[in-house]
Amino acid sequence: MDAQTLFRQAVQAIREEKDLARGQALLRQTLELDPHNDRAWVWLASITRTPQKRMAYLERALAINPANEHALAMKARVQAALASAPTSPPPAAPAPATAPVPAPAPTPAGPPSIKVPLTAAEQKRVAALLDRADIYREAGDTEAAIQQWVEVLKIRVDHEAALGGAVSHLWRLGYREDARELLTRALESGSTMPFVYLTALDLAGRLQDYAWLNALRQQILAAECDEALLLAVIEQDVRQQQMAHALDFLEQAISHCPDSQPLLVRMGELLQEIGRGPEAKPYYERAAALGARTRAGKAADQKLMGFVPVLTDRERGSVGLAVREVAGVGLFFLLAGLQDAELSLLAMGPRRWMGVLVSLIGGYLLVTATSSPQQRRIASWLGGRLIEPDAPANDSGSQALEEPSRLPSIPPTERAVLGTVGLALLALALILVFNYTFDVLL
Amino acid sequence: MCLAILFLVYFFSVLFLSTFFFPMPINDAGIVRYRTIPWMTLALILVNTVVFAAWLAPDLYTPTSEETMMEPTDSYINKINTYGFSETNLRDPASVGALTTLTSMFMHADLWHLFGNMLFLWAFGRRVEDACGAWRYLLFYLVAGMVANVGSVIANPALNELPGIGASGAIAGVMGAYLLLFPGAQLVTLWGLGTILRVPIALFRKLMGQDAKLWKSTVSLPAWLLLIEFAVENTIPSLETIVQGTDTGGVNYLAHLTGFLAALTIFLFVRKDLLLRYVSGRSL
């Protein structure tokens, strides 16, 4: 029998008859006749239990054909397995599956707790099972691979690789309810792993089971502000080009977790991505207001650098901030009076001090008329009324008052009067503080 | 024509020499948040320039005789004595009294004095004006200039009768405000030594396969570095003045230093929203 016929029989024995022992014997015969058959070395590696031996066979395959993709991929996996569990014993030889395993085996004692970390023995067993599942999968024996993954899920109900492998292959084989069963079991165990929810959402979408889909989304929202999970769901929507869903879900998430900076920032980003930039700004503002020193806070702060800053009602209505500006005006007049009094505060005399006082009053009137016409209470006393959204007030050339406000603003006529009186008082204050100078000059 | 060429040669030679060892800021590379034209900064530059060109320069650069070309005229000296700031001028009926604190801020001794000050005002003032708004910025500028004048007299134990002129005290205040508000900003500077020193570094980076420009006429430097250097440069002679007293004229380092310290009042003049962002540690 020639090498090629032996090779074909070996593959048939492994793939179809699940007879690994016969397959191994046939492969060895093949390689005795044709040691340059790289595919035979790869097959031999795939059914060999010892990682070191597997690695040696793969090296042989790659020496013959360095571009052999199967060999390269398997080598990488073996290397990773060796690196992650250097002291673990080699995994048990995969038992040949005698019958397809379409459905996951039920877990008799309920789902294993996800809170307890795996013991060393469990970790070894999981690694061995996953390794075996890979071998079966590569050999084309999907059912056997699924069985291995299900075994892993009996140990850790939400194991990412096992759950992902089992669900996707069950789906492909048409066992949709079994896939769903595995996911439901993981979710019922209280898993908060994002991929469990994401896979479940994906499956619910494919099954067009919108009730389950909505229930899952509500379940995610009800989970205690798990930002990573919420964001993962949103990213899934974004990847699937379902921006409306993403925004809707994000809005609900923000109403559940109003102090979540990452959610607020993501909302802003999404709005910007779809060209609704102005709507994004309040979300960034909210995120930045929650603290600018966190990662998301810094991100919000940086995003806001791209917008023209605006005044909030807190700043518009603050009397303290207006008085601060008045203090600046008063400082100017105090310094002027001080110099007129030969740099002695004691020599300033009542007229100059009166000048400083008048400057404070005039300054306050001017500031109220120009930059602070919406101070709380004062604006109402002076007949202030709410500004219509289509008639924004202006702040001496800046765009700072262009956002809608819920504070009343002093009417323009009253502002003009206040401003004029303020300027007149400042002129008077100037004469008073430059008492000596004007006396001499005039 | 010949005179113009000579002037340009002289101008660029002096500029080269004065910026070879020490960097001179010429512009601010930062973002202007409120997107307003810095018209108050431009107006201040214009007023200072017009005052010098139309009022002081004719006296300063008019030859009095063939032998004494470029000698300041009596008229120029009279102007300095009348409108310059000094402690004695505050009570001198021949001067404009306490108003000298304002008038002196718009006068400059010569072309280089004006050029240097206006360059610094442009480099630092543009963004400080943006942070304050035009009118509050003007008020801050005047307050800083007045604090510089007052400080230079109060802290100097000697009676300095020589009148001081120049916007440098007010501009030092603007620079200090810039340091407080934008410490992480980058400034574009003219710096001969830096430009030369950068060549081997750029060459090395090029050899390492990185993208680097071999020759660039300007150097970007962190604002805090330049401003701390400015503060230190003015502190040492100022301390000498405070301890010993001086009435020798020349550069008024004490006015620069007190003007720089006047920057602390900037928080009375910045925009409301900017102040709250500053307090909460956000970017301005």
Short mmCIF file of C-alpha atoms in Angstrom, two decimals, chain A:
data_model
loop_
_atom_site.label_atom_id
_atom_site.label_comp_id
_atom_site.label_asym_id
_atom_site.label_seq_id
_atom_site.Cartn_x
_atom_site.Cartn_y
_atom_site.Cartn_z
CA MET A 1 0.00 0.00 0.00
CA ASP A 2 1.39 3.39 -0.89
CA ALA A 3 1.87 6.27 1.52
CA GLN A 4 -1.03 8.31 0.15
CA THR A 5 -3.54 5.48 0.59
CA LEU A 6 -2.31 4.88 4.11
CA PHE A 7 -2.65 8.58 4.88
CA ARG A 8 -6.24 8.70 3.56
CA GLN A 9 -7.14 5.67 5.67
CA ALA A 10 -5.57 7.26 8.72
CA VAL A 11 -7.62 10.44 8.31
CA GLN A 12 -10.75 8.39 7.74
CA ALA A 13 -10.07 6.38 10.90
CA ILE A 14 -9.63 9.52 12.98
CA ARG A 15 -12.32 11.69 11.45
CA GLU A 16 -15.08 9.27 10.66
CA GLU A 17 -14.47 6.15 12.74
CA LYS A 18 -13.11 8.06 15.73
CA ASP A 19 -10.53 5.30 16.06
CA LEU A 20 -7.55 7.26 17.22
CA ALA A 21 -5.36 4.22 17.94
CA ARG A 22 -5.78 2.86 14.41
CA GLY A 23 -5.36 6.32 12.97
CA GLN A 24 -2.11 6.75 14.87
CA ALA A 25 -0.77 3.40 13.63
CA LEU A 26 -1.65 4.25 10.04
CA LEU A 27 -0.01 7.65 10.31
CA ARG A 28 3.20 6.07 11.59
CA GLN A 29 3.23 3.70 8.63
CA THR A 30 2.61 6.61 6.29
CA LEU A 31 5.53 8.55 7.72
CA GLU A 32 7.84 5.55 7.48
CA LEU A 33 7.15 5.44 3.78
CA ASP A 34 7.03 9.20 3.27
CA PRO A 35 8.65 11.20 6.08
CA HIS A 36 8.15 14.42 4.06
CA ASN A 37 4.37 14.39 4.37
CA ASP A 38 3.82 17.50 6.53
CA ARG A 39 0.07 16.96 6.75
CA ALA A 40 0.66 13.51 8.29
CA TRP A 41 2.93 15.00 10.93
CA VAL A 42 0.19 17.53 11.78
CA TRP A 43 -2.44 14.81 12.08
CA LEU A 44 -0.11 12.78 14.25
CA ALA A 45 0.48 15.82 16.47
CA SER A 46 -3.25 16.40 16.75
CA ILE A 47 -3.89 13.00 18.31
CA THR A 48 -0.77 12.82 20.48
CA ARG A 49 -1.27 13.33 24.22
CA THR A 50 2.15 14.62 25.29
CA PRO A 51 2.63 18.31 24.52
CA GLN A 52 6.38 17.86 24.09
CA LYS A 53 5.81 15.13 21.53
CA ARG A 54 3.15 17.16 19.82
CA MET A 55 5.57 20.05 19.62
CA ALA A 56 8.26 17.76 18.12
CA TYR A 57 5.86 16.51 15.44
CA LEU A 58 4.78 20.03 14.63
CA GLU A 59 8.40 21.09 14.31
CA ARG A 60 8.90 18.29 11.81
CA ALA A 61 5.87 19.42 9.84
CA LEU A 62 7.08 23.00 9.81
CA ALA A 63 10.58 21.98 8.81
CA ILE A 64 9.06 20.41 5.71
CA ASN A 65 6.49 23.14 5.06
CA PRO A 66 7.02 26.33 7.07
CA ALA A 67 3.79 27.77 5.65
CA ASN A 68 1.56 25.01 6.98
CA GLU A 69 -1.17 27.04 8.67
CA HIS A 70 -2.57 24.19 10.72
CA ALA A 71 0.86 23.43 12.09
CA LEU A 72 1.54 27.05 12.91
CA ALA A 73 -1.80 27.52 14.66
CA MET A 74 -1.47 24.31 16.63
CA LYS A 75 2.09 25.12 17.60
CA ALA A 76 1.00 28.45 18.99
CA ARG A 77 -1.68 26.78 21.07
CA VAL A 78 0.66 24.12 22.38
CA GLN A 79 3.19 26.76 23.28
CA ALA A 80 0.51 28.74 25.11
CA ALA A 81 -0.63 25.65 26.97
CA LEU A 82 2.94 24.82 27.97
CA ALA A 83 3.52 28.36 29.14
CA SER A 84 0.32 28.59 31.20
CA ALA A 85 0.61 25.20 32.91
CA PRO A 86 4.23 24.19 32.88
CA THR A 87 3.92 21.81 35.80
CA SER A 88 0.63 20.25 34.86
CA PRO A 89 0.67 16.68 33.71
CA PRO A 90 -0.16 16.01 30.10
CA PRO A 91 -3.85 15.90 29.39
CA ALA A 92 -5.48 12.55 29.17
CA ALA A 93 -5.76 11.02 25.77
CA PRO A 94 -9.04 11.96 24.19
CA ALA A 95 -11.44 9.15 24.36
CA PRO A 96 -12.91 8.44 20.98
CA ALA A 97 -16.49 9.47 20.86
CA THR A 98 -18.69 6.64 19.92
CA ALA A 99 -21.79 8.67 19.28
CA PRO A 100 -22.56 12.29 18.53
CA VAL A 101 -23.33 14.47 21.52
CA PRO A 102 -25.92 16.88 20.29
CA ALA A 103 -27.17 18.23 23.59
CA PRO A 104 -25.33 19.32 26.68
CA ALA A 105 -25.48 16.91 29.55
CA PRO A 106 -27.67 18.25 32.35
CA THR A 107 -25.95 19.37 35.48
CA PRO A 108 -27.39 17.32 38.28
CA ALA A 109 -26.67 19.55 41.27
CA GLY A 110 -27.49 22.90 39.68
CA PRO A 111 -24.98 25.32 38.20
CA PRO A 112 -21.63 25.50 39.94
CA SER A 113 -20.97 28.70 41.82
CA ILE A 114 -19.21 31.36 39.80
CA LYS A 115 -17.95 33.12 42.89
CA VAL A 116 -15.60 30.37 44.06
CA PRO A 117 -12.27 30.32 42.24
CA LEU A 118 -11.28 27.07 40.58
CA THR A 119 -8.97 24.77 42.46
CA ALA A 120 -5.68 23.79 40.91
CA ALA A 121 -7.06 20.38 40.05
CA GLU A 122 -10.10 21.94 38.40
CA GLN A 123 -7.90 24.29 36.43
CA LYS A 124 -5.87 21.35 35.15
CA ARG A 125 -8.98 19.46 34.23
CA VAL A 126 -10.41 22.49 32.41
CA ALA A 127 -7.18 22.94 30.49
CA ALA A 128 -7.13 19.29 29.50
CA LEU A 129 -10.76 19.36 28.41
CA LEU A 130 -10.25 22.47 26.33
CA ASP A 131 -7.18 20.99 24.77
CA ARG A 132 -9.10 17.87 23.88
CA ALA A 133 -12.00 19.92 22.53
CA ASP A 134 -9.54 21.68 20.23
CA ILE A 135 -8.21 18.41 18.95
CA TYR A 136 -11.68 17.09 18.25
CA ARG A 137 -12.70 20.30 16.61
CA GLU A 138 -9.69 20.29 14.35
CA ALA A 139 -10.29 16.70 13.53
CA GLY A 140 -13.78 17.68 12.46
CA ASP A 141 -15.52 15.91 15.33
CA THR A 142 -17.69 18.80 16.47
CA GLU A 143 -19.97 16.72 18.68
CA ALA A 144 -17.05 15.35 20.66
CA ALA A 145 -15.66 18.84 21.01
CA ILE A 146 -19.00 20.07 22.32
CA GLN A 147 -19.00 17.28 24.85
CA GLN A 148 -15.64 18.47 26.15
CA TRP A 149 -16.85 22.06 26.41
CA VAL A 150 -19.97 20.92 28.25
CA GLU A 151 -17.73 19.07 30.69
CA VAL A 152 -15.89 22.34 31.28
CA LEU A 153 -19.19 24.12 31.88
CA LYS A 154 -20.00 21.62 34.57
CA ILE A 155 -16.96 22.92 36.39
CA ARG A 156 -17.40 26.63 35.56
CA VAL A 157 -20.79 27.43 34.18
CA ASP A 158 -19.73 30.66 32.46
CA HIS A 159 -16.29 29.66 31.20
CA GLU A 160 -15.79 31.95 28.22
CA ALA A 161 -13.99 29.65 25.82
CA ALA A 162 -16.15 26.63 26.59
CA LEU A 163 -19.43 28.51 26.51
CA GLY A 164 -18.48 30.33 23.34
CA GLY A 165 -17.34 27.14 21.63
CA ALA A 166 -20.32 25.10 22.73
CA VAL A 167 -22.95 27.69 21.88
CA SER A 168 -21.54 28.57 18.48
CA HIS A 169 -21.14 24.95 17.42
CA LEU A 170 -24.53 23.93 18.78
CA TRP A 171 -26.01 26.77 16.77
CA ARG A 172 -24.24 25.65 13.64
CA LEU A 173 -25.43 22.11 14.11
CA GLY A 174 -28.97 23.37 14.54
CA TYR A 175 -29.34 22.63 18.27
CA ARG A 176 -30.54 26.13 19.03
CA GLU A 177 -32.51 25.35 22.16
CA ASP A 178 -29.51 23.55 23.62
CA ALA A 179 -27.38 26.60 22.97
CA ARG A 180 -29.97 28.72 24.68
CA GLU A 181 -30.13 26.27 27.58
CA LEU A 182 -26.39 26.62 28.20
CA LEU A 183 -26.63 30.39 28.20
CA THR A 184 -29.69 30.46 30.43
CA ARG A 185 -27.90 28.25 32.90
CA ALA A 186 -24.94 30.64 32.97
CA LEU A 187 -27.20 33.65 33.41
CA GLU A 188 -29.19 31.98 36.16
CA SER A 189 -26.00 31.29 38.01
CA GLY A 190 -25.65 35.07 38.41
CA SER A 191 -22.80 35.48 35.96
CA THR A 192 -21.95 39.08 35.20
CA MET A 193 -19.42 38.22 32.53
CA PRO A 194 -20.17 40.56 29.61
CA PHE A 195 -19.64 37.86 27.00
CA VAL A 196 -22.40 35.70 28.53
CA TYR A 197 -24.91 38.50 28.10
CA LEU A 198 -23.53 39.46 24.73
CA THR A 199 -23.75 35.91 23.46
CA ALA A 200 -27.26 35.62 24.87
CA LEU A 201 -28.29 38.88 23.23
CA ASP A 202 -26.80 37.74 19.97
CA LEU A 203 -28.61 34.44 20.18
CA ALA A 204 -31.89 36.09 21.13
CA GLY A 205 -31.53 38.34 18.11
CA ARG A 206 -30.84 35.39 15.79
CA LEU A 207 -33.76 33.49 17.25
CA GLN A 208 -35.87 36.63 16.85
CA ASP A 209 -37.01 36.05 20.39
CA TYR A 210 -37.66 39.69 21.21
CA ALA A 211 -39.24 38.91 24.56
CA TRP A 212 -36.04 37.23 25.65
CA LEU A 213 -34.01 40.04 24.11
CA ASN A 214 -35.89 42.69 26.08
CA ALA A 215 -35.80 40.62 29.24
CA LEU A 216 -32.04 40.30 28.88
CA ARG A 217 -31.62 44.02 28.35
CA GLN A 218 -33.75 44.78 31.40
CA GLN A 219 -31.76 42.27 33.39
CA ILE A 220 -28.56 44.03 32.38
CA LEU A 221 -29.98 47.41 33.30
CA ALA A 222 -31.14 46.08 36.65
CA ALA A 223 -27.65 44.77 37.44
CA GLU A 224 -26.01 47.25 39.78
CA CYS A 225 -24.54 49.67 37.23
CA ASP A 226 -22.07 47.22 35.78
CA GLU A 227 -20.44 49.75 33.47
CA ALA A 228 -18.31 47.20 31.65
CA LEU A 229 -21.36 45.09 30.87
CA LEU A 230 -23.50 48.03 29.85
CA LEU A 231 -20.80 49.38 27.60
CA ALA A 232 -20.22 45.98 26.07
CA VAL A 233 -23.89 45.73 25.14
CA ILE A 234 -23.75 49.19 23.60
CA GLU A 235 -20.63 48.34 21.63
CA GLN A 236 -22.35 45.24 20.30
CA ASP A 237 -25.21 47.40 19.04
CA VAL A 238 -22.74 49.82 17.50
CA ARG A 239 -20.88 47.01 15.75
CA GLN A 240 -24.16 45.79 14.36
CA GLN A 241 -24.88 49.32 13.10
CA GLN A 242 -27.87 49.61 15.41
CA MET A 243 -27.21 53.11 16.61
CA ALA A 244 -30.80 53.81 17.56
CA HIS A 245 -30.83 50.75 19.83
CA ALA A 246 -27.49 51.75 21.28
CA LEU A 247 -28.67 55.28 22.07
CA ASP A 248 -31.93 54.06 23.49
CA PHE A 249 -30.21 51.53 25.71
CA LEU A 250 -27.60 54.07 26.76
CA GLU A 251 -30.28 56.54 27.71
CA GLN A 252 -31.95 53.92 29.89
CA ALA A 253 -28.60 52.96 31.36
CA ILE A 254 -27.86 56.58 32.25
CA SER A 255 -31.24 56.97 33.90
CA HIS A 256 -30.39 53.89 36.01
CA CYS A 257 -26.81 55.02 36.68
CA PRO A 258 -26.85 58.82 36.46
CA ASP A 259 -23.40 59.15 38.01
CA SER A 260 -21.61 56.83 35.63
CA GLN A 261 -18.94 58.86 33.88
CA PRO A 262 -18.06 56.21 31.27
CA LEU A 263 -21.71 55.96 30.21
CA LEU A 264 -22.09 59.71 29.99
CA VAL A 265 -18.92 60.01 27.93
CA ARG A 266 -19.98 57.20 25.61
CA MET A 267 -23.35 58.87 25.13
CA GLY A 268 -21.59 62.06 24.12
CA GLU A 269 -19.32 60.19 21.75
CA LEU A 270 -22.19 58.36 20.09
CA LEU A 271 -24.14 61.57 19.63
CA GLN A 272 -21.10 63.17 18.07
CA GLU A 273 -20.59 60.18 15.81
CA ILE A 274 -24.07 60.56 14.39
CA GLY A 275 -23.67 64.30 13.93
CA ARG A 276 -25.60 65.47 16.98
CA GLY A 277 -22.61 67.24 18.51
CA PRO A 278 -24.49 69.99 20.37
CA GLU A 279 -26.53 67.34 22.21
CA ALA A 280 -23.32 65.61 23.22
CA LYS A 281 -21.99 68.53 25.20
CA PRO A 282 -24.33 68.33 28.22
CA TYR A 283 -23.33 64.68 28.69
CA TYR A 284 -19.65 65.58 28.69
CA GLU A 285 -20.39 68.44 31.07
CA ARG A 286 -22.18 66.06 33.42
CA ALA A 287 -19.33 63.58 33.26
CA ALA A 288 -16.70 66.25 33.89
CA ALA A 289 -18.71 67.74 36.73
CA LEU A 290 -18.58 64.37 38.50
CA GLY A 291 -14.80 64.68 38.73
CA ALA A 292 -12.08 65.59 36.29
CA ARG A 293 -9.42 63.36 37.78
CA THR A 294 -10.81 59.99 36.81
CA ARG A 295 -10.03 58.46 33.42
CA ALA A 296 -13.53 59.09 32.09
CA GLY A 297 -13.58 62.54 33.67
CA LYS A 298 -10.37 63.44 31.89
CA ALA A 299 -11.79 62.09 28.64
CA ALA A 300 -14.90 64.24 29.09
CA ASP A 301 -12.76 67.24 29.91
CA GLN A 302 -10.72 66.74 26.76
CA LYS A 303 -13.84 66.32 24.65
CA LEU A 304 -15.17 69.58 26.03
CA MET A 305 -12.07 71.35 24.75
CA GLY A 306 -13.62 71.02 21.32
CA PHE A 307 -16.67 73.05 22.33
CA VAL A 308 -17.09 76.72 23.07
CA PRO A 309 -17.60 76.90 26.84
CA VAL A 310 -21.00 78.07 28.03
CA LEU A 311 -22.33 79.44 31.25
CA THR A 312 -24.56 77.25 33.34
CA ASP A 313 -27.40 78.63 35.44
CA ARG A 314 -25.23 78.05 38.48
CA GLU A 315 -22.71 80.57 37.17
CA ARG A 316 -25.28 82.95 35.74
CA GLY A 317 -27.27 83.11 38.93
CA SER A 318 -24.33 83.42 41.31
CA VAL A 319 -24.18 86.71 43.20
CA GLY A 320 -20.78 85.73 44.59
CA LEU A 321 -19.23 85.48 41.14
CA ALA A 322 -20.63 88.90 40.23
CA VAL A 323 -19.28 90.42 43.44
CA ARG A 324 -15.89 88.91 42.61
CA GLU A 325 -15.78 90.99 39.43
CA VAL A 326 -16.77 94.05 41.43
CA ALA A 327 -13.82 93.39 43.74
CA GLY A 328 -11.58 93.66 40.67
CA VAL A 329 -13.05 97.07 39.88
CA GLY A 330 -12.67 98.16 43.51
CA LEU A 331 -9.03 97.04 43.51
CA PHE A 332 -8.29 99.33 40.58
CA PHE A 333 -9.78 102.32 42.39
CA LEU A 334 -8.07 101.44 45.66
CA LEU A 335 -4.69 101.35 43.93
CA ALA A 336 -5.44 104.66 42.23
CA GLY A 337 -6.44 106.27 45.55
CA LEU A 338 -3.38 104.80 47.24
CA GLN A 339 -1.08 106.45 44.73
CA ASP A 340 -2.91 109.71 44.95
CA ALA A 341 -2.33 109.55 48.72
CA GLU A 342 1.39 109.07 48.24
CA LEU A 343 1.23 105.33 48.79
CA SER A 344 -0.13 105.48 52.32
CA LEU A 345 -3.42 103.87 53.21
CA LEU A 346 -3.60 105.98 56.36
CA ALA A 347 -3.31 109.15 54.30
CA MET A 348 -6.09 108.27 51.92
CA GLY A 349 -8.67 110.32 53.76
CA PRO A 350 -12.48 110.11 53.63
CA ARG A 351 -12.86 111.35 50.04
CA ARG A 352 -10.69 108.67 48.52
CA TRP A 353 -12.26 105.97 50.66
CA MET A 354 -15.62 107.28 49.57
CA GLY A 355 -14.35 107.00 46.02
CA VAL A 356 -13.48 103.33 46.57
CA LEU A 357 -16.95 102.73 48.05
CA VAL A 358 -18.65 104.50 45.16
CA SER A 359 -16.56 102.45 42.74
CA LEU A 360 -17.83 99.27 44.37
CA ILE A 361 -21.44 100.39 43.98
CA GLY A 362 -20.90 101.63 40.43
CA GLY A 363 -18.95 98.51 39.59
CA TYR A 364 -21.73 96.30 40.89
CA LEU A 365 -24.34 98.13 38.83
CA LEU A 366 -22.17 97.89 35.73
CA VAL A 367 -21.44 94.19 36.26
CA THR A 368 -25.13 93.51 36.87
CA ALA A 369 -26.03 95.35 33.69
CA THR A 370 -23.43 93.64 31.52
CA SER A 371 -22.04 90.28 32.55
CA SER A 372 -24.36 89.22 35.38
CA PRO A 373 -27.96 90.21 34.59
CA GLN A 374 -29.36 86.91 35.90
CA GLN A 375 -28.28 86.95 39.52
CA ARG A 376 -30.74 85.05 41.66
CA ARG A 377 -33.36 87.16 43.45
CA ILE A 378 -31.81 90.43 42.28
CA ALA A 379 -32.92 89.82 38.71
CA SER A 380 -36.47 89.11 39.91
CA TRP A 381 -36.54 92.22 42.10
CA LEU A 382 -35.57 94.27 39.10
CA GLY A 383 -38.45 92.91 37.02
CA GLY A 384 -36.47 90.12 35.41
CA ARG A 385 -38.21 87.66 33.13
CA LEU A 386 -37.26 84.44 31.43
CA ILE A 387 -35.43 84.84 28.15
CA GLU A 388 -37.21 83.25 25.21
CA PRO A 389 -35.10 80.52 23.60
CA ASP A 390 -35.10 82.35 20.26
CA ALA A 391 -33.82 85.55 21.81
CA PRO A 392 -30.64 84.69 23.66
CA ALA A 393 -28.86 87.30 25.71
CA ASN A 394 -25.31 88.27 24.87
CA ASP A 395 -22.31 88.69 27.06
CA SER A 396 -20.23 91.46 25.53
CA GLY A 397 -19.11 89.54 22.48
CA SER A 398 -18.65 86.12 24.04
CA GLN A 399 -20.93 83.19 23.31
CA ALA A 400 -21.21 82.39 26.98
CA LEU A 401 -24.91 83.08 27.40
CA GLU A 402 -26.20 81.33 24.35
CA GLU A 403 -27.53 78.29 26.17
CA PRO A 404 -31.15 78.29 27.27
CA SER A 405 -31.58 79.40 30.83
CA ARG A 406 -34.25 78.92 33.45
CA LEU A 407 -33.28 82.06 35.30
CA PRO A 408 -34.99 85.40 34.80
CA SER A 409 -32.90 88.15 33.24
CA ILE A 410 -33.13 91.87 33.86
CA PRO A 411 -34.94 93.54 30.92
CA PRO A 412 -32.75 95.53 28.46
CA THR A 413 -34.12 98.94 29.47
CA GLU A 414 -33.39 98.38 33.13
CA ARG A 415 -29.96 97.07 32.21
CA ALA A 416 -29.22 100.18 30.19
CA VAL A 417 -30.24 102.35 33.15
CA LEU A 418 -28.15 100.32 35.57
CA GLY A 419 -25.17 100.44 33.22
CA THR A 420 -25.41 104.21 32.75
CA VAL A 421 -25.75 104.87 36.47
CA GLY A 422 -22.88 102.47 37.12
CA LEU A 423 -20.62 104.27 34.63
CA ALA A 424 -21.54 107.64 36.12
CA LEU A 425 -20.69 106.40 39.60
CA LEU A 426 -17.37 105.04 38.36
CA ALA A 427 -16.55 108.41 36.82
CA LEU A 428 -17.40 110.06 40.14
CA ALA A 429 -15.27 107.49 41.95
CA LEU A 430 -12.36 108.31 39.65
CA ILE A 431 -12.61 111.99 40.57
CA LEU A 432 -12.78 111.10 44.25
CA VAL A 433 -9.82 108.73 44.30
CA PHE A 434 -7.65 111.08 42.22
CA ASN A 435 -8.53 113.82 44.66
CA TYR A 436 -5.17 115.57 44.83
CA THR A 437 -4.20 114.96 41.21
CA PHE A 438 -7.35 116.48 39.79
CA ASP A 439 -7.13 119.40 42.20
CA VAL A 440 -3.65 120.18 40.92
CA LEU A 441 -4.43 119.53 37.26
CA LEU A 442 -7.69 121.42 37.17
#
